[in-house]
Short mmCIF file of C-alpha atoms and ligand atoms in Angstrom, two decimals:
data_model
loop_
_atom_site.label_atom_id
_atom_site.label_comp_id
_atom_site.label_asym_id
_atom_site.label_seq_id
_atom_site.Cartn_x
_atom_site.Cartn_y
_atom_site.Cartn_z
CA MET A 1 -27.05 -61.13 41.69
CA LYS A 2 -29.30 -63.35 43.81
CA ILE A 3 -27.88 -66.42 42.10
CA THR A 4 -24.32 -65.28 42.79
CA ARG A 5 -25.20 -64.84 46.43
CA PHE A 6 -26.75 -68.27 46.50
CA PHE A 7 -23.55 -69.81 45.20
CA CYS A 8 -21.54 -67.84 47.69
CA ALA A 9 -23.68 -69.23 50.46
CA VAL A 10 -23.23 -72.74 49.16
CA LEU A 11 -19.49 -72.22 48.81
CA ALA A 12 -19.30 -70.84 52.30
CA ALA A 13 -21.24 -73.78 53.70
CA PHE A 14 -18.85 -76.30 52.20
CA SER A 15 -15.71 -74.18 52.67
CA LEU A 16 -14.58 -75.12 49.22
CA SER A 17 -11.96 -72.57 48.53
CA ALA A 18 -10.72 -69.58 50.46
CA LEU A 19 -9.69 -67.95 47.20
CA MET A 20 -13.14 -68.22 45.68
CA LEU A 21 -14.76 -67.11 48.90
CA SER A 22 -12.77 -63.91 49.15
CA SER A 23 -14.35 -62.63 45.96
CA CYS A 24 -17.90 -63.19 47.10
CA THR A 25 -18.42 -61.78 50.54
CA PRO A 26 -22.20 -61.58 51.01
CA GLU A 27 -23.77 -58.24 50.12
CA THR A 28 -20.65 -57.12 48.31
CA PRO A 29 -21.49 -55.83 44.84
CA THR A 30 -19.07 -57.31 42.36
CA ASP A 31 -21.05 -57.20 39.14
CA LEU A 32 -21.30 -53.65 37.88
CA THR A 33 -23.79 -54.69 35.19
CA ASN A 34 -26.27 -55.63 37.95
CA GLU A 35 -26.25 -52.20 39.53
CA VAL A 36 -29.37 -50.08 39.32
CA LEU A 37 -28.82 -46.85 37.42
CA ILE A 38 -31.34 -44.27 36.18
CA PRO A 39 -30.93 -43.03 33.48
CA LYS A 40 -29.49 -46.23 32.07
CA PRO A 41 -25.93 -45.66 30.79
CA VAL A 42 -24.88 -46.29 27.22
CA SER A 43 -22.47 -49.07 28.15
CA VAL A 44 -21.42 -50.91 31.29
CA THR A 45 -18.65 -53.49 31.52
CA ALA A 46 -18.00 -55.41 34.72
CA THR A 47 -14.64 -56.67 35.96
CA GLY A 48 -15.93 -58.61 38.95
CA LYS A 49 -14.13 -56.99 41.88
CA ARG A 50 -14.88 -54.19 44.28
CA PHE A 51 -13.56 -50.79 45.20
CA ARG A 52 -13.87 -50.08 48.89
CA LEU A 53 -14.78 -46.53 49.85
CA THR A 54 -13.30 -45.89 53.30
CA PRO A 55 -12.68 -42.87 55.51
CA GLU A 56 -9.18 -42.83 53.97
CA THR A 57 -10.36 -42.56 50.37
CA SER A 58 -9.28 -39.25 48.88
CA ILE A 59 -10.69 -37.18 46.03
CA ARG A 60 -8.08 -36.00 43.56
CA VAL A 61 -8.16 -33.59 40.70
CA ASN A 62 -5.98 -34.14 37.69
CA GLY A 63 -4.12 -30.90 36.96
CA ASP A 64 -4.74 -27.43 38.27
CA ASN A 65 -8.37 -26.87 37.36
CA ALA A 66 -10.61 -24.61 39.45
CA GLU A 67 -13.81 -26.10 38.06
CA LEU A 68 -12.68 -29.63 38.89
CA ASN A 69 -11.65 -28.50 42.36
CA ARG A 70 -15.17 -27.18 42.82
CA LEU A 71 -16.59 -30.50 41.62
CA ALA A 72 -14.28 -32.38 44.00
CA GLY A 73 -15.79 -30.32 46.82
CA TYR A 74 -19.28 -31.01 45.52
CA LEU A 75 -18.58 -34.77 45.39
CA ALA A 76 -17.14 -34.70 48.91
CA GLY A 77 -20.29 -32.93 50.14
CA GLU A 78 -22.64 -35.37 48.44
CA LEU A 79 -20.70 -38.40 49.70
CA LYS A 80 -20.66 -36.98 53.18
CA GLN A 81 -24.43 -36.65 53.04
CA ALA A 82 -24.92 -40.14 51.61
CA THR A 83 -22.36 -42.07 53.66
CA GLY A 84 -21.25 -39.88 56.52
CA LEU A 85 -17.65 -40.19 55.29
CA GLN A 86 -15.71 -36.94 55.20
CA LEU A 87 -13.24 -37.62 52.41
CA THR A 88 -10.13 -35.53 52.03
CA THR A 89 -8.70 -34.13 48.85
CA GLY A 90 -5.23 -34.82 47.54
CA GLY A 91 -3.45 -38.07 48.51
CA ASP A 92 -0.97 -40.21 46.60
CA GLY A 93 -3.44 -41.79 44.16
CA LYS A 94 -4.10 -45.06 45.95
CA ASN A 95 -7.63 -45.49 47.29
CA SER A 96 -8.76 -42.40 45.48
CA ILE A 97 -11.44 -40.97 43.24
CA GLU A 98 -9.85 -38.96 40.48
CA LEU A 99 -11.59 -36.33 38.37
CA THR A 100 -10.14 -35.41 35.03
CA VAL A 101 -11.11 -33.41 31.93
CA GLY A 102 -9.63 -33.12 28.46
CA ALA A 103 -10.31 -36.77 27.62
CA ASN A 104 -10.36 -35.92 23.92
CA ASN A 105 -12.89 -38.69 23.32
CA ALA A 106 -15.21 -37.74 20.45
CA THR A 107 -17.84 -40.33 21.39
CA LEU A 108 -18.42 -38.69 24.76
CA GLY A 109 -19.21 -35.24 23.39
CA ALA A 110 -19.61 -32.25 25.69
CA GLU A 111 -21.64 -34.02 28.37
CA GLY A 112 -20.45 -37.63 28.31
CA TYR A 113 -18.07 -39.30 30.75
CA GLU A 114 -16.19 -42.47 31.39
CA LEU A 115 -16.31 -43.87 34.89
CA THR A 116 -13.62 -46.45 35.54
CA ILE A 117 -13.78 -48.33 38.80
CA ASN A 118 -10.68 -50.34 39.63
CA LYS A 119 -9.94 -52.16 42.87
CA ASP A 120 -8.02 -49.25 44.32
CA LYS A 121 -8.96 -46.28 42.22
CA ILE A 122 -12.00 -44.69 40.61
CA THR A 123 -11.53 -42.32 37.69
CA ILE A 124 -14.14 -40.03 36.19
CA SER A 125 -12.86 -38.78 32.90
CA ALA A 126 -14.63 -36.48 30.44
CA ASN A 127 -13.99 -34.00 27.69
CA GLU A 128 -15.55 -31.20 29.72
CA SER A 129 -16.53 -30.61 33.31
CA ALA A 130 -20.24 -31.21 32.64
CA GLY A 131 -19.32 -34.82 31.86
CA VAL A 132 -17.47 -35.11 35.15
CA PHE A 133 -20.58 -33.85 36.92
CA TYR A 134 -22.72 -36.56 35.27
CA GLY A 135 -20.09 -39.18 36.08
CA ILE A 136 -20.35 -38.05 39.70
CA GLN A 137 -24.14 -38.57 39.60
CA THR A 138 -23.60 -42.12 38.36
CA LEU A 139 -21.00 -42.79 41.06
CA LEU A 140 -23.42 -41.50 43.70
CA GLN A 141 -26.08 -43.96 42.51
CA LEU A 142 -23.48 -46.76 42.76
CA THR A 143 -22.58 -45.88 46.32
CA PRO A 144 -24.46 -48.22 48.66
CA LEU A 145 -26.99 -46.70 51.02
CA LYS A 146 -25.73 -48.92 53.81
CA SER A 147 -22.19 -49.51 54.98
CA ALA A 148 -20.61 -52.91 54.43
CA GLU A 149 -19.14 -52.82 57.92
CA ALA A 150 -20.77 -51.65 61.09
CA GLY A 151 -18.66 -49.45 63.31
CA ASN A 152 -16.03 -49.02 60.65
CA PRO A 153 -18.04 -47.66 57.73
CA THR A 154 -16.95 -48.81 54.31
CA PHE A 155 -18.94 -48.78 51.09
CA ASP A 156 -18.23 -51.29 48.36
CA ILE A 157 -18.61 -50.43 44.70
CA ALA A 158 -18.43 -53.02 41.93
CA THR A 159 -15.53 -52.62 39.50
CA GLY A 160 -15.76 -52.06 35.76
CA THR A 161 -16.21 -49.28 33.26
CA ILE A 162 -19.21 -47.13 32.36
CA SER A 163 -19.09 -45.13 29.18
CA ASP A 164 -22.00 -42.80 28.87
CA TYR A 165 -23.35 -39.75 27.05
CA PRO A 166 -26.78 -38.22 26.45
CA ARG A 167 -29.11 -38.80 23.56
CA TYR A 168 -30.60 -35.29 23.75
CA SER A 169 -29.09 -31.98 24.70
CA TRP A 170 -32.38 -30.72 26.20
CA ARG A 171 -33.28 -32.66 29.31
CA GLY A 172 -35.50 -30.58 31.45
CA SER A 173 -38.30 -29.90 33.78
CA MET A 174 -40.51 -26.87 34.20
CA LEU A 175 -41.61 -25.54 37.56
CA ASP A 176 -44.63 -23.24 37.60
CA VAL A 177 -43.91 -20.72 40.34
CA ALA A 178 -46.73 -18.45 39.17
CA ARG A 179 -49.79 -20.45 40.26
CA HIS A 180 -48.20 -21.25 43.59
CA PHE A 181 -45.01 -19.50 44.54
CA PHE A 182 -41.98 -21.52 45.63
CA GLY A 183 -39.13 -19.75 47.40
CA VAL A 184 -35.41 -19.89 46.64
CA ASP A 185 -34.72 -22.89 48.92
CA ASP A 186 -37.46 -24.98 47.33
CA VAL A 187 -36.21 -24.15 43.85
CA LYS A 188 -32.68 -25.15 44.89
CA ARG A 189 -34.04 -28.40 46.25
CA TYR A 190 -35.83 -28.96 42.94
CA ILE A 191 -32.59 -28.29 41.09
CA ASP A 192 -30.82 -30.93 43.18
CA ARG A 193 -33.62 -33.38 42.50
CA ILE A 194 -33.41 -33.05 38.72
CA ALA A 195 -29.60 -32.77 38.58
CA ALA A 196 -29.36 -36.24 40.15
CA TYR A 197 -30.97 -37.60 36.97
CA LYS A 198 -28.65 -35.68 34.67
CA MET A 199 -31.21 -33.10 33.62
CA ASN A 200 -29.73 -29.84 32.40
CA ILE A 201 -32.68 -27.47 32.00
CA LEU A 202 -34.95 -25.83 34.56
CA HIS A 203 -37.69 -23.76 32.97
CA LEU A 204 -39.28 -21.37 35.45
CA HIS A 205 -42.82 -20.27 34.61
CA LEU A 206 -42.41 -16.84 36.15
CA SER A 207 -45.70 -15.17 35.38
CA ASP A 208 -49.27 -16.03 34.70
CA ASP A 209 -52.71 -14.73 35.52
CA GLN A 210 -52.18 -15.67 39.14
CA GLY A 211 -48.92 -13.90 39.79
CA TRP A 212 -45.81 -12.09 38.61
CA ARG A 213 -42.75 -13.64 40.26
CA ILE A 214 -39.70 -11.73 39.08
CA GLU A 215 -38.63 -8.24 40.08
CA ILE A 216 -38.56 -5.86 37.12
CA LYS A 217 -36.83 -2.72 38.35
CA SER A 218 -38.45 -0.38 35.86
CA TRP A 219 -41.93 -1.65 36.79
CA PRO A 220 -41.67 -2.41 40.52
CA ASN A 221 -45.37 -2.95 41.09
CA LEU A 222 -45.46 -5.85 38.70
CA ALA A 223 -43.93 -8.07 41.37
CA ILE A 224 -44.94 -6.17 44.49
CA HIS A 225 -48.60 -5.97 43.54
CA GLY A 226 -48.81 -8.70 40.90
CA GLY A 227 -46.92 -11.21 43.01
CA ALA A 228 -48.77 -10.64 46.24
CA THR A 229 -51.12 -13.61 46.05
CA GLN A 230 -51.40 -17.06 44.53
CA VAL A 231 -54.01 -19.67 43.67
CA GLY A 232 -56.40 -20.04 46.55
CA GLY A 233 -55.72 -16.52 47.81
CA GLY A 234 -52.69 -17.29 49.99
CA LYS A 235 -49.63 -15.11 50.19
CA GLY A 236 -47.60 -15.25 46.98
CA GLY A 237 -44.12 -13.91 46.52
CA TYR A 238 -41.51 -13.12 43.91
CA TYR A 239 -37.77 -13.37 43.35
CA THR A 240 -35.71 -10.24 43.56
CA GLN A 241 -33.20 -10.03 40.72
CA GLU A 242 -30.50 -10.95 43.24
CA GLN A 243 -32.41 -14.07 44.24
CA TYR A 244 -32.95 -14.97 40.60
CA LYS A 245 -29.21 -14.72 40.05
CA GLU A 246 -28.59 -16.85 43.11
CA ILE A 247 -30.91 -19.57 41.77
CA GLN A 248 -29.24 -19.30 38.39
CA GLN A 249 -25.76 -19.72 39.90
CA TYR A 250 -26.88 -22.68 41.97
CA ALA A 251 -28.27 -24.24 38.79
CA ALA A 252 -25.16 -23.41 36.76
CA ASP A 253 -23.00 -25.10 39.40
CA ARG A 254 -25.02 -28.22 38.56
CA PHE A 255 -24.83 -27.65 34.80
CA ILE A 256 -28.45 -26.62 34.62
CA THR A 257 -29.56 -23.68 32.48
CA ILE A 258 -32.47 -21.62 33.79
CA ILE A 259 -35.10 -20.79 31.17
CA PRO A 260 -37.15 -17.80 32.33
CA GLU A 261 -40.67 -17.72 30.95
CA ILE A 262 -42.70 -14.60 30.92
CA TYR A 263 -46.21 -15.57 29.96
CA GLY A 264 -46.82 -14.60 26.38
CA GLU A 265 -49.77 -12.45 27.27
CA LEU A 266 -47.62 -10.66 29.83
CA ASN A 267 -49.80 -10.78 32.84
CA GLY A 268 -49.68 -7.05 33.38
CA LYS A 269 -52.94 -6.60 31.58
CA ILE A 270 -53.00 -3.23 29.88
CA VAL A 271 -56.64 -3.43 29.03
CA THR A 272 -58.66 -0.32 29.58
CA PRO A 273 -62.03 -0.28 31.34
CA GLU A 274 -63.59 0.81 28.06
CA ASP A 275 -62.68 -2.57 26.66
CA GLY A 276 -65.12 -3.93 29.13
CA ARG A 277 -62.62 -6.48 30.28
CA PHE A 278 -59.85 -5.78 32.73
CA THR A 279 -57.86 -2.83 33.85
CA GLY A 280 -54.11 -3.18 33.87
CA THR A 281 -51.74 -4.01 36.62
CA LEU A 282 -49.33 -1.74 34.83
CA GLU A 283 -51.45 1.27 35.50
CA THR A 284 -50.21 1.09 39.09
CA LYS A 285 -47.04 2.61 37.73
CA GLY A 286 -48.99 5.49 36.36
CA ILE A 287 -49.15 4.80 32.67
CA GLY A 288 -52.28 4.77 30.64
CA ASP A 289 -55.08 7.08 31.54
CA ALA A 290 -56.01 8.09 35.03
CA LYS A 291 -59.18 6.00 35.04
CA ASN A 292 -57.19 2.80 34.97
CA LYS A 293 -56.76 0.95 38.20
CA PRO A 294 -54.72 -2.16 38.92
CA THR A 295 -56.31 -5.43 37.95
CA ASP A 296 -57.91 -7.31 40.78
CA LEU A 297 -55.54 -10.00 41.93
CA TYR A 298 -56.71 -13.27 40.46
CA THR A 299 -56.54 -16.39 42.58
CA GLY A 300 -58.54 -18.87 40.51
CA ILE A 301 -57.24 -21.35 37.94
CA ARG A 302 -58.99 -20.43 34.71
CA VAL A 303 -56.72 -19.78 31.74
CA GLY A 304 -56.82 -17.82 28.55
CA TRP A 305 -58.85 -14.78 29.60
CA SER A 306 -56.26 -12.02 29.70
CA THR A 307 -54.42 -10.16 26.97
CA LEU A 308 -52.46 -7.03 26.20
CA VAL A 309 -53.63 -4.17 24.05
CA PHE A 310 -51.52 -4.39 20.92
CA ASP A 311 -51.55 -0.81 19.71
CA LYS A 312 -50.83 1.04 22.90
CA PRO A 313 -47.32 2.51 23.18
CA ALA A 314 -47.28 1.58 26.86
CA THR A 315 -47.65 -2.07 25.96
CA TRP A 316 -44.42 -1.99 24.00
CA ARG A 317 -42.57 0.11 26.53
CA PHE A 318 -43.54 -2.52 29.02
CA VAL A 319 -42.62 -5.50 26.83
CA ASN A 320 -39.28 -3.96 25.91
CA ASP A 321 -38.44 -3.17 29.52
CA VAL A 322 -39.34 -6.62 30.77
CA LEU A 323 -37.52 -8.52 28.04
CA ARG A 324 -34.47 -6.26 28.36
CA GLU A 325 -34.19 -6.65 32.13
CA LEU A 326 -34.85 -10.36 31.95
CA SER A 327 -32.21 -10.80 29.25
CA GLU A 328 -29.72 -8.80 31.29
CA ILE A 329 -30.02 -11.01 34.35
CA THR A 330 -30.24 -14.29 32.43
CA THR A 331 -26.94 -15.98 31.59
CA GLY A 332 -28.47 -18.72 29.44
CA PRO A 333 -29.15 -18.07 25.75
CA TYR A 334 -32.96 -18.43 25.92
CA ILE A 335 -36.05 -16.43 26.83
CA HIS A 336 -39.39 -18.24 26.88
CA ILE A 337 -42.27 -16.01 25.85
CA GLY A 338 -45.09 -18.42 26.63
CA GLY A 339 -47.60 -17.94 23.88
CA ASP A 340 -50.11 -20.63 24.81
CA GLU A 341 -53.73 -20.20 25.75
CA ALA A 342 -54.02 -16.73 24.26
CA LEU A 343 -57.68 -17.50 23.85
CA VAL A 344 -59.00 -13.96 23.96
CA THR A 345 -56.32 -12.55 21.70
CA PRO A 346 -57.54 -12.41 18.07
CA LYS A 347 -55.44 -14.66 15.83
CA GLU A 348 -54.01 -11.86 13.67
CA GLU A 349 -53.06 -9.92 16.76
CA TYR A 350 -51.54 -13.03 18.34
CA ILE A 351 -49.31 -13.49 15.30
CA ALA A 352 -48.31 -9.85 15.36
CA PHE A 353 -47.49 -10.12 19.07
CA VAL A 354 -45.28 -13.18 18.64
CA ASN A 355 -43.53 -11.64 15.64
CA ARG A 356 -42.74 -8.55 17.60
CA PHE A 357 -41.69 -10.53 20.69
CA SER A 358 -39.37 -12.57 18.56
CA GLU A 359 -37.68 -9.43 17.21
CA ILE A 360 -37.28 -7.99 20.69
CA VAL A 361 -35.88 -11.23 22.07
CA LYS A 362 -33.41 -11.37 19.19
CA ALA A 363 -32.43 -7.73 19.70
CA ASN A 364 -31.61 -8.64 23.29
CA GLY A 365 -29.26 -11.35 22.06
CA LYS A 366 -31.43 -14.31 23.06
CA LYS A 367 -33.14 -17.19 21.35
CA MET A 368 -36.92 -17.30 21.66
CA ILE A 369 -38.80 -20.28 23.01
CA GLY A 370 -42.58 -20.43 22.91
CA TRP A 371 -45.30 -23.01 23.33
CA GLU A 372 -46.27 -24.76 20.09
CA GLU A 373 -48.87 -22.11 19.18
CA ILE A 374 -46.03 -19.81 18.11
CA ALA A 375 -45.89 -21.90 14.92
CA GLN A 376 -48.58 -19.56 13.61
CA ALA A 377 -46.17 -16.62 13.59
CA ASN A 378 -43.16 -15.91 11.35
CA ILE A 379 -40.75 -18.03 13.29
CA ASP A 380 -37.46 -19.33 11.95
CA ASP A 381 -34.48 -21.35 13.11
CA ASN A 382 -33.81 -18.85 15.88
CA ALA A 383 -36.97 -20.11 17.57
CA ILE A 384 -37.74 -23.16 19.64
CA ALA A 385 -41.30 -24.47 19.88
CA GLN A 386 -42.47 -26.52 22.83
CA TYR A 387 -44.90 -29.26 21.90
CA TRP A 388 -47.66 -30.01 24.37
CA HIS A 389 -50.46 -31.49 22.27
CA SER A 390 -50.69 -30.32 18.66
CA ALA A 391 -48.96 -32.35 15.99
CA GLU A 392 -50.04 -29.71 13.48
CA PHE A 393 -48.46 -26.76 15.28
CA SER A 394 -45.24 -28.57 16.03
CA THR A 395 -44.74 -29.97 12.54
CA THR A 396 -45.40 -26.48 11.16
CA ALA A 397 -42.89 -25.02 13.59
CA ALA A 398 -40.28 -27.59 12.55
CA GLN A 399 -40.96 -26.92 8.87
CA LYS A 400 -40.36 -23.23 9.51
CA GLY A 401 -36.96 -24.14 10.92
CA ALA A 402 -37.66 -24.12 14.64
CA SER A 403 -36.34 -26.83 16.92
CA ILE A 404 -38.81 -28.77 19.03
CA ILE A 405 -38.91 -29.61 22.72
CA PHE A 406 -41.27 -32.42 23.64
CA SER A 407 -43.62 -31.90 26.57
CA PRO A 408 -46.55 -34.14 25.63
CA SER A 409 -49.32 -33.40 28.13
CA THR A 410 -50.73 -36.94 28.02
CA ARG A 411 -47.31 -38.33 28.91
CA ILE A 412 -45.16 -36.00 30.93
CA TYR A 413 -47.32 -33.23 32.36
CA LEU A 414 -46.27 -33.96 35.90
CA ASP A 415 -49.33 -32.20 37.26
CA MET A 416 -51.63 -34.85 35.79
CA GLN A 417 -53.09 -37.20 38.35
CA TYR A 418 -51.82 -40.77 38.29
CA ASP A 419 -55.39 -42.03 38.54
CA SER A 420 -58.73 -40.83 39.87
CA THR A 421 -57.61 -41.38 43.46
CA SER A 422 -54.52 -39.13 43.32
CA ARG A 423 -54.79 -36.60 46.14
CA ILE A 424 -53.74 -33.65 43.97
CA GLY A 425 -53.30 -32.94 40.28
CA LEU A 426 -55.52 -32.29 37.29
CA HIS A 427 -56.64 -34.72 34.60
CA TRP A 428 -57.74 -32.64 31.63
CA ALA A 429 -55.10 -34.27 29.42
CA ALA A 430 -55.19 -37.78 30.88
CA TYR A 431 -54.51 -39.82 33.95
CA VAL A 432 -50.81 -40.46 33.66
CA GLU A 433 -49.42 -43.50 35.46
CA VAL A 434 -45.67 -44.09 35.73
CA ASP A 435 -45.60 -46.48 32.77
CA ASP A 436 -47.51 -43.97 30.60
CA SER A 437 -44.87 -41.34 31.19
CA TYR A 438 -42.14 -43.86 30.32
CA ASN A 439 -43.66 -45.68 27.33
CA TRP A 440 -43.15 -43.20 24.50
CA ASP A 441 -40.35 -41.87 22.40
CA PRO A 442 -39.66 -38.36 21.13
CA ALA A 443 -38.45 -39.71 17.79
CA ASN A 444 -41.83 -41.16 16.81
CA LEU A 445 -44.41 -39.30 18.86
CA VAL A 446 -45.17 -36.83 16.08
CA PRO A 447 -44.52 -38.24 12.62
CA GLY A 448 -43.06 -35.70 10.26
CA ILE A 449 -40.64 -33.94 12.59
CA ALA A 450 -37.11 -34.60 11.40
CA ALA A 451 -34.85 -36.16 14.03
CA GLU A 452 -32.36 -33.29 13.86
CA LYS A 453 -35.14 -30.84 14.77
CA ILE A 454 -35.77 -32.59 18.08
CA LEU A 455 -33.89 -30.83 20.86
CA GLY A 456 -35.14 -33.04 23.65
CA VAL A 457 -37.66 -33.44 26.41
CA GLU A 458 -39.07 -31.27 29.18
CA ALA A 459 -41.53 -32.35 31.87
CA PRO A 460 -43.65 -29.46 33.17
CA LEU A 461 -45.03 -29.26 36.67
CA TRP A 462 -47.94 -26.81 36.64
CA THR A 463 -48.87 -25.94 40.17
CA GLU A 464 -52.55 -25.09 40.34
CA THR A 465 -52.96 -27.90 42.91
CA VAL A 466 -49.38 -28.00 44.18
CA GLU A 467 -48.71 -26.06 47.37
CA SER A 468 -45.62 -27.53 49.02
CA MET A 469 -42.36 -29.36 48.38
CA ASN A 470 -44.14 -32.48 49.54
CA ASP A 471 -46.80 -31.96 46.87
CA ILE A 472 -44.05 -31.42 44.29
CA ASP A 473 -42.35 -34.68 45.26
CA TYR A 474 -45.61 -36.64 45.13
CA LEU A 475 -46.32 -35.64 41.53
CA VAL A 476 -42.78 -35.51 40.22
CA PHE A 477 -41.63 -38.83 41.68
CA PRO A 478 -41.51 -41.46 40.43
CA ARG A 479 -42.31 -40.09 36.96
CA LEU A 480 -39.35 -37.77 36.50
CA PRO A 481 -36.57 -40.40 36.59
CA GLY A 482 -38.26 -42.14 33.64
CA VAL A 483 -38.50 -38.87 31.72
CA ALA A 484 -34.83 -38.28 32.41
CA GLU A 485 -34.07 -41.72 31.01
CA ILE A 486 -36.02 -40.98 27.82
CA ALA A 487 -33.98 -37.82 27.40
CA TRP A 488 -30.59 -39.29 28.25
CA SER A 489 -30.46 -43.00 27.37
CA PRO A 490 -30.47 -44.68 23.96
CA ALA A 491 -33.95 -45.80 22.89
CA THR A 492 -32.71 -49.22 21.82
CA GLY A 493 -33.90 -51.93 24.16
CA ARG A 494 -36.01 -49.58 26.26
CA ASP A 495 -38.55 -51.72 28.02
CA TRP A 496 -40.96 -50.90 30.83
CA GLU A 497 -40.79 -54.44 32.23
CA GLU A 498 -37.05 -54.04 32.70
CA TYR A 499 -37.23 -50.41 33.81
CA LYS A 500 -39.89 -51.00 36.44
CA LEU A 501 -37.52 -53.35 38.29
CA ARG A 502 -34.80 -50.72 38.30
CA LEU A 503 -37.28 -48.10 39.45
CA ALA A 504 -38.52 -50.45 42.17
CA ALA A 505 -35.01 -50.95 43.51
CA HIS A 506 -34.37 -47.22 43.21
CA GLY A 507 -37.23 -46.45 45.62
CA SER A 508 -34.99 -46.68 48.66
CA ARG A 509 -32.70 -44.03 47.15
CA MET A 510 -35.58 -41.60 46.74
CA THR A 511 -36.63 -42.34 50.32
CA ALA A 512 -33.08 -41.78 51.55
CA LYS A 513 -33.25 -38.31 50.01
CA GLY A 514 -36.47 -37.57 51.83
CA ILE A 515 -38.63 -37.85 48.73
CA ASP A 516 -42.07 -39.15 49.64
CA PHE A 517 -42.85 -40.50 46.19
CA TYR A 518 -46.11 -41.96 44.89
CA ARG A 519 -46.04 -45.73 45.42
CA SER A 520 -47.49 -46.69 42.07
CA PRO A 521 -49.10 -50.15 42.16
CA ARG A 522 -47.56 -50.76 38.75
CA VAL A 523 -44.06 -50.88 40.24
CA PRO A 524 -42.93 -53.84 42.41
CA TRP A 525 -41.28 -51.68 45.09
CA THR A 526 -38.70 -53.54 47.09
CA GLU A 527 -38.43 -51.13 50.02
C1 LIG B 601 -52.08 -26.10 30.31
S1 LIG B 601 -50.50 -26.56 27.98
C2 LIG B 601 -51.28 -24.99 30.41
C3 LIG B 601 -51.11 -24.34 31.71
C4 LIG B 601 -51.87 -25.02 32.79
C5 LIG B 601 -51.83 -26.51 32.59
C6 LIG B 601 -52.48 -27.30 33.66
C7 LIG B 601 -49.96 -25.15 28.41
C8 LIG B 601 -48.89 -24.63 27.61
N1 LIG B 601 -50.53 -24.48 29.40
O1 LIG B 601 -51.44 -22.99 31.64
O2 LIG B 601 -51.31 -24.69 34.00
O3 LIG B 601 -52.45 -26.80 31.38
O4 LIG B 601 -52.28 -28.67 33.45
#
């Protein structure tokens, strides 16, 4: 691109040819293959001209399709935010952006798209509306941050064709709202952040020793009492079922499925005082014997010290109620039952718990997800195991038929510090710099897991040290775009040296969105 500009300058200086000059106005992008895109698309072909986005550009929908009309509105809103232009819908087809589904293109699959940029028309075509949404994300990254003309804002986009589809169907992030609680607006903001990188899963860690964050109508005190605090002792919070549905709809509008996780040891600890351990939160509802009092609210960050009493009828009334209500309000096909760090649960009992959970989840019409430790139970191909560090557990899970989601803690635990100077984060797994989170591949991380068993990738953000949206942004960016690329883009040719230049140039886009990302010294930022 720099070379092209150099030639343009030389041409301009010598006034060689008006014809040649017209195609190389300075700062006008004309080579689509030079544009910075994350995740990298499957294929990009340039045709050397430009489409000019102007206040007169219209957004059109091909056919009478309510979902596409909604997406046209979404695109108009995003473009308004990015450029200030308030585009209209409709128009005669010239100077327009057209959205269309029903492409009947087998290569694209359910989520792929083709983005065709001609001189006077842009078309986003896909088999299904999800593909159109991802085509929109690509178009937004191609839209310049600055106008080509002062006073009369126009935005030039290089012409050509992008054909693109994901490598994995599971491209996600997890937000731990149990350790520190994040309200509906923050979760929506997080959804927007990950949607921009074509992620399609948001796993919400809804309960843990530090807090219960989802209203369960048959056990109201779970959230009211159990959600009252958070790590550090500050005020916690929880989502009402209505708020949960609102988050879920907001996510669905962005083709993101919410995965609700109820910690495998179900934080309502029905442990009697006689056990010498803890009394149960659940007793606040009046079950168990009269001696039981609610558990003290826990605001520290230790893990693995709580459990349920297996052979108490109340335990199973509780588990059934929670899983039933959660299944009822969850539109996605999955329930995550946690299942990690059950350190004080005896192994035999742990297995029995997971087996029973799995039956209950199935009876509620959902597919069970659990952390890799669930491999020890009788799981089958209705289960999904989430790898975080054990090759043994995850290969066992895959052998038993389960699919695997990759969340390697040494690579993509977004709560890991970048280095010893990071202002927040933990480092029990590793210090994880941006290149560490990019330089790995799900297909060969754990030898012995068949390719067809790999569902995809999910980057968890545990929030023991994360208290605000600003903290979230600092740990998540710039690592998450690279994780999204691992999940979406073909592995062939993946190269940190090439990626770091794209990421560097992408910095100004994160800034434009108000993301105060970590300026890793390993990336040659160009801001
Ligand atoms: C491990 S690995 C956890 C979480 C912690 C996290 C902190 C796994 C499934 N669980 O409970 O929050 O480490 O990094």
